[in-house]
């Protein structure tokens, strides 16, 4: 359910765009949809992930510029800015507390050697950098409609593929006695 909530604003954006072919209108709908997503998340779990707050700030800032100036290029930069900010956060995370960001996020669910955590973290850095660059390539070399579809389907598909590859890599490095990974929801509550 959480994943559905995470993708709902962008799905609404794509639907509005497909119905109207108007990126400014679709962005005008995206802004309150993203605000509603964050408010619902807070209401449901009494916690909002930093990722959602960063995304909300960029949707309001770049989406607001798109709506006010009537220029869709501002919202097209949002995925690149978000991905590159996450790349920086993952890259710099070991400097603050000695642990990588991926380890902090997943250590309650599994135990992995430190070098594996660092390789996973660097893989996420590379992934976020690549996704930001691919977004630029798509919005500069293809039509607006192709970019809108890529934003939902392409980015989501590439993210799922990366997560699957990461899961295979993690499975190879789990200690032998750790047959199952403890289940928790995204906010640390036991399933």
Short mmCIF file of C-alpha atoms in Angstrom, two decimals:
data_model
loop_
_atom_site.label_atom_id
_atom_site.label_comp_id
_atom_site.label_asym_id
_atom_site.label_seq_id
_atom_site.Cartn_x
_atom_site.Cartn_y
_atom_site.Cartn_z
CA UNK A 1 0.00 0.00 0.00
CA UNK A 2 2.84 2.39 0.83
CA UNK A 3 4.38 1.95 -2.60
CA UNK A 4 1.03 2.77 -4.19
CA UNK A 5 0.80 5.93 -2.09
CA UNK A 6 4.37 6.86 -3.10
CA UNK A 7 3.57 6.63 -6.82
CA UNK A 8 0.05 8.07 -6.67
CA UNK A 9 0.98 11.75 -7.27
CA UNK A 10 3.08 10.92 -10.34
CA UNK A 11 0.37 8.57 -11.63
CA UNK A 12 -2.16 11.41 -11.28
CA UNK A 13 0.29 13.73 -13.07
CA UNK A 14 0.60 11.26 -15.97
CA UNK A 15 -3.17 10.71 -16.21
CA UNK A 16 -3.89 14.45 -16.27
CA UNK A 17 -1.15 14.98 -18.85
CA UNK A 18 -2.45 12.14 -21.06
CA UNK A 19 -5.97 13.56 -20.91
CA UNK A 20 -4.99 17.18 -21.62
CA UNK A 21 -1.46 17.13 -23.13
CA UNK A 22 -0.88 20.17 -20.88
CA UNK A 23 2.19 19.82 -18.66
CA UNK A 24 1.39 23.04 -16.79
CA UNK A 25 -2.07 21.77 -15.83
CA UNK A 26 -0.68 18.35 -14.93
CA UNK A 27 1.90 20.06 -12.71
CA UNK A 28 -0.80 22.22 -11.11
CA UNK A 29 -2.55 18.97 -10.13
CA UNK A 30 0.73 17.31 -9.05
CA UNK A 31 1.43 19.94 -6.38
CA UNK A 32 -1.72 19.37 -4.24
CA UNK A 33 -1.51 15.60 -4.90
CA UNK A 34 2.00 15.55 -3.44
CA UNK A 35 0.92 17.66 -0.47
CA UNK A 36 -1.99 15.25 0.11
CA UNK A 37 0.41 12.28 -0.10
CA UNK A 38 2.65 13.75 2.61
CA UNK A 39 -0.33 14.67 4.81
CA UNK A 40 -1.84 11.18 4.41
CA UNK A 41 1.51 9.58 5.25
CA UNK A 42 1.74 11.70 8.39
CA UNK A 43 -1.86 10.89 9.36
CA UNK A 44 -1.44 7.15 8.73
CA UNK A 45 2.03 6.51 10.22
CA UNK A 46 2.73 9.71 12.23
CA UNK A 47 6.05 9.95 10.41
CA UNK A 48 7.17 11.30 7.04
CA UNK A 49 10.36 10.11 5.38
CA UNK A 50 12.94 12.74 4.48
CA UNK A 51 12.68 11.60 0.86
CA UNK A 52 9.02 12.65 0.81
CA UNK A 53 9.83 16.04 2.31
CA UNK A 54 12.62 16.68 -0.22
CA UNK A 55 10.31 15.61 -3.06
CA UNK A 56 7.51 17.82 -1.73
CA UNK A 57 9.83 20.84 -1.50
CA UNK A 58 11.05 20.32 -5.06
CA UNK A 59 7.54 19.73 -6.42
CA UNK A 60 6.36 22.96 -4.80
CA UNK A 61 9.45 24.91 -5.91
CA UNK A 62 9.93 23.58 -9.47
CA UNK A 63 6.26 22.80 -9.99
CA UNK A 64 5.37 26.27 -8.78
CA UNK A 65 7.84 27.77 -11.27
CA UNK A 66 6.30 25.63 -14.01
CA UNK A 67 2.78 26.82 -13.19
CA UNK A 68 3.65 30.49 -12.59
CA UNK A 69 5.89 30.83 -15.65
CA UNK A 70 3.98 28.41 -17.86
CA UNK A 71 7.23 26.56 -18.66
CA UNK A 72 7.32 22.76 -18.35
CA UNK A 73 11.12 22.65 -18.29
CA UNK A 74 11.19 23.41 -14.57
CA UNK A 75 9.23 20.28 -13.57
CA UNK A 76 11.31 18.18 -15.98
CA UNK A 77 14.39 18.96 -13.88
CA UNK A 78 12.80 17.68 -10.65
CA UNK A 79 13.70 13.98 -11.11
CA UNK A 80 17.31 14.89 -11.86
CA UNK A 81 17.60 17.20 -8.84
CA UNK A 82 15.97 14.63 -6.54
CA UNK A 83 18.16 11.78 -7.79
CA UNK A 84 21.35 13.81 -7.57
CA UNK A 85 20.51 15.03 -4.05
CA UNK A 86 20.01 11.41 -3.01
CA UNK A 87 23.32 10.47 -4.65
CA UNK A 88 25.09 13.14 -2.59
CA UNK A 89 23.31 12.02 0.60
CA UNK A 90 24.29 8.39 0.05
CA UNK A 91 27.86 9.34 -0.89
CA UNK A 92 28.42 11.56 2.14
CA UNK A 93 26.52 9.45 4.68
CA UNK A 94 29.55 7.46 5.91
CA UNK A 95 31.20 10.74 6.95
CA UNK A 96 28.41 11.29 9.48
CA UNK A 97 28.28 8.44 11.97
CA UNK A 98 30.54 6.01 10.13
CA UNK A 99 27.74 4.01 8.52
CA UNK A 100 26.43 4.20 5.00
CA UNK A 101 22.88 5.36 4.48
CA UNK A 102 21.81 2.00 3.06
CA UNK A 103 23.17 0.26 6.18
CA UNK A 104 21.26 2.63 8.46
CA UNK A 105 18.08 1.96 6.51
CA UNK A 106 18.39 -1.83 6.40
CA UNK A 107 20.54 -2.96 9.34
CA UNK A 108 17.53 -3.79 11.53
CA UNK A 109 16.39 -6.30 8.90
CA UNK A 110 19.66 -8.02 8.03
CA UNK A 111 23.32 -8.33 8.88
CA UNK A 112 25.94 -7.84 6.20
CA UNK A 113 29.72 -7.28 6.31
CA UNK A 114 30.81 -3.62 6.21
CA UNK A 115 32.39 -3.88 2.74
CA UNK A 116 29.09 -5.22 1.35
CA UNK A 117 27.18 -2.32 2.89
CA UNK A 118 29.65 0.12 1.33
CA UNK A 119 29.38 -1.51 -2.12
CA UNK A 120 25.58 -1.38 -1.88
CA UNK A 121 25.74 2.26 -0.88
CA UNK A 122 28.05 3.11 -3.79
CA UNK A 123 25.75 1.18 -6.14
CA UNK A 124 22.89 3.43 -5.02
CA UNK A 125 25.08 6.51 -5.60
CA UNK A 126 25.82 5.31 -9.13
CA UNK A 127 22.16 4.46 -9.72
CA UNK A 128 20.94 7.89 -8.60
CA UNK A 129 23.57 9.68 -10.69
CA UNK A 130 22.65 7.58 -13.73
CA UNK A 131 18.91 8.14 -13.26
CA UNK A 132 19.44 11.89 -13.09
CA UNK A 133 21.51 11.83 -16.27
CA UNK A 134 19.02 9.59 -18.09
CA UNK A 135 16.21 11.98 -17.13
CA UNK A 136 18.12 14.86 -18.74
CA UNK A 137 18.77 12.78 -21.85
CA UNK A 138 15.10 11.89 -22.18
CA UNK A 139 13.69 15.39 -21.69
CA UNK A 140 16.26 17.01 -23.98
CA UNK A 141 16.18 14.48 -26.83
CA UNK A 142 12.60 13.23 -26.86
CA UNK A 143 9.13 14.71 -26.91
CA UNK A 144 7.36 15.93 -23.81
CA UNK A 145 4.95 13.00 -24.01
CA UNK A 146 7.83 10.50 -24.10
CA UNK A 147 9.33 12.20 -21.04
CA UNK A 148 6.02 12.05 -19.13
CA UNK A 149 5.71 8.31 -19.85
CA UNK A 150 9.37 7.73 -18.98
CA UNK A 151 8.86 9.60 -15.70
CA UNK A 152 6.33 7.03 -14.53
CA UNK A 153 7.02 3.82 -16.39
CA UNK A 154 10.70 4.09 -17.30
CA UNK A 155 11.95 5.36 -13.96
CA UNK A 156 9.76 2.98 -11.99
CA UNK A 157 10.84 0.04 -14.16
CA UNK A 158 14.52 0.88 -13.87
CA UNK A 159 14.16 1.28 -10.10
CA UNK A 160 12.44 -2.11 -9.74
CA UNK A 161 15.13 -3.72 -11.89
CA UNK A 162 17.86 -2.16 -9.76
CA UNK A 163 16.16 -3.31 -6.54
CA UNK A 164 15.91 -6.87 -7.90
CA UNK A 165 19.61 -6.85 -8.83
CA UNK A 166 20.42 -5.47 -5.40
CA UNK A 167 18.31 -8.22 -3.77
CA UNK A 168 20.24 -10.90 -5.64
CA UNK A 169 23.52 -9.32 -4.56
CA UNK A 170 22.36 -9.11 -0.94
CA UNK A 171 21.17 -12.74 -0.94
CA UNK A 172 24.65 -13.86 -2.00
CA UNK A 173 26.17 -12.09 1.00
CA UNK A 174 23.72 -12.95 3.78
CA UNK A 175 25.21 -15.07 6.55
CA UNK A 176 24.22 -18.74 6.31
CA UNK A 177 22.16 -18.71 9.51
CA UNK A 178 20.09 -15.74 8.34
CA UNK A 179 17.51 -17.61 6.28
CA UNK A 180 14.81 -14.97 6.50
CA UNK A 181 14.90 -11.24 6.72
CA UNK A 182 12.95 -9.74 9.59
CA UNK A 183 9.84 -8.01 8.33
CA UNK A 184 9.04 -4.42 9.21
CA UNK A 185 6.97 -1.79 7.53
CA UNK A 186 8.69 1.32 6.12
CA UNK A 187 8.54 3.03 9.49
CA UNK A 188 10.15 0.29 11.56
CA UNK A 189 7.03 -1.38 12.97
CA UNK A 190 7.00 -5.18 12.97
CA UNK A 191 4.79 -6.80 10.32
#
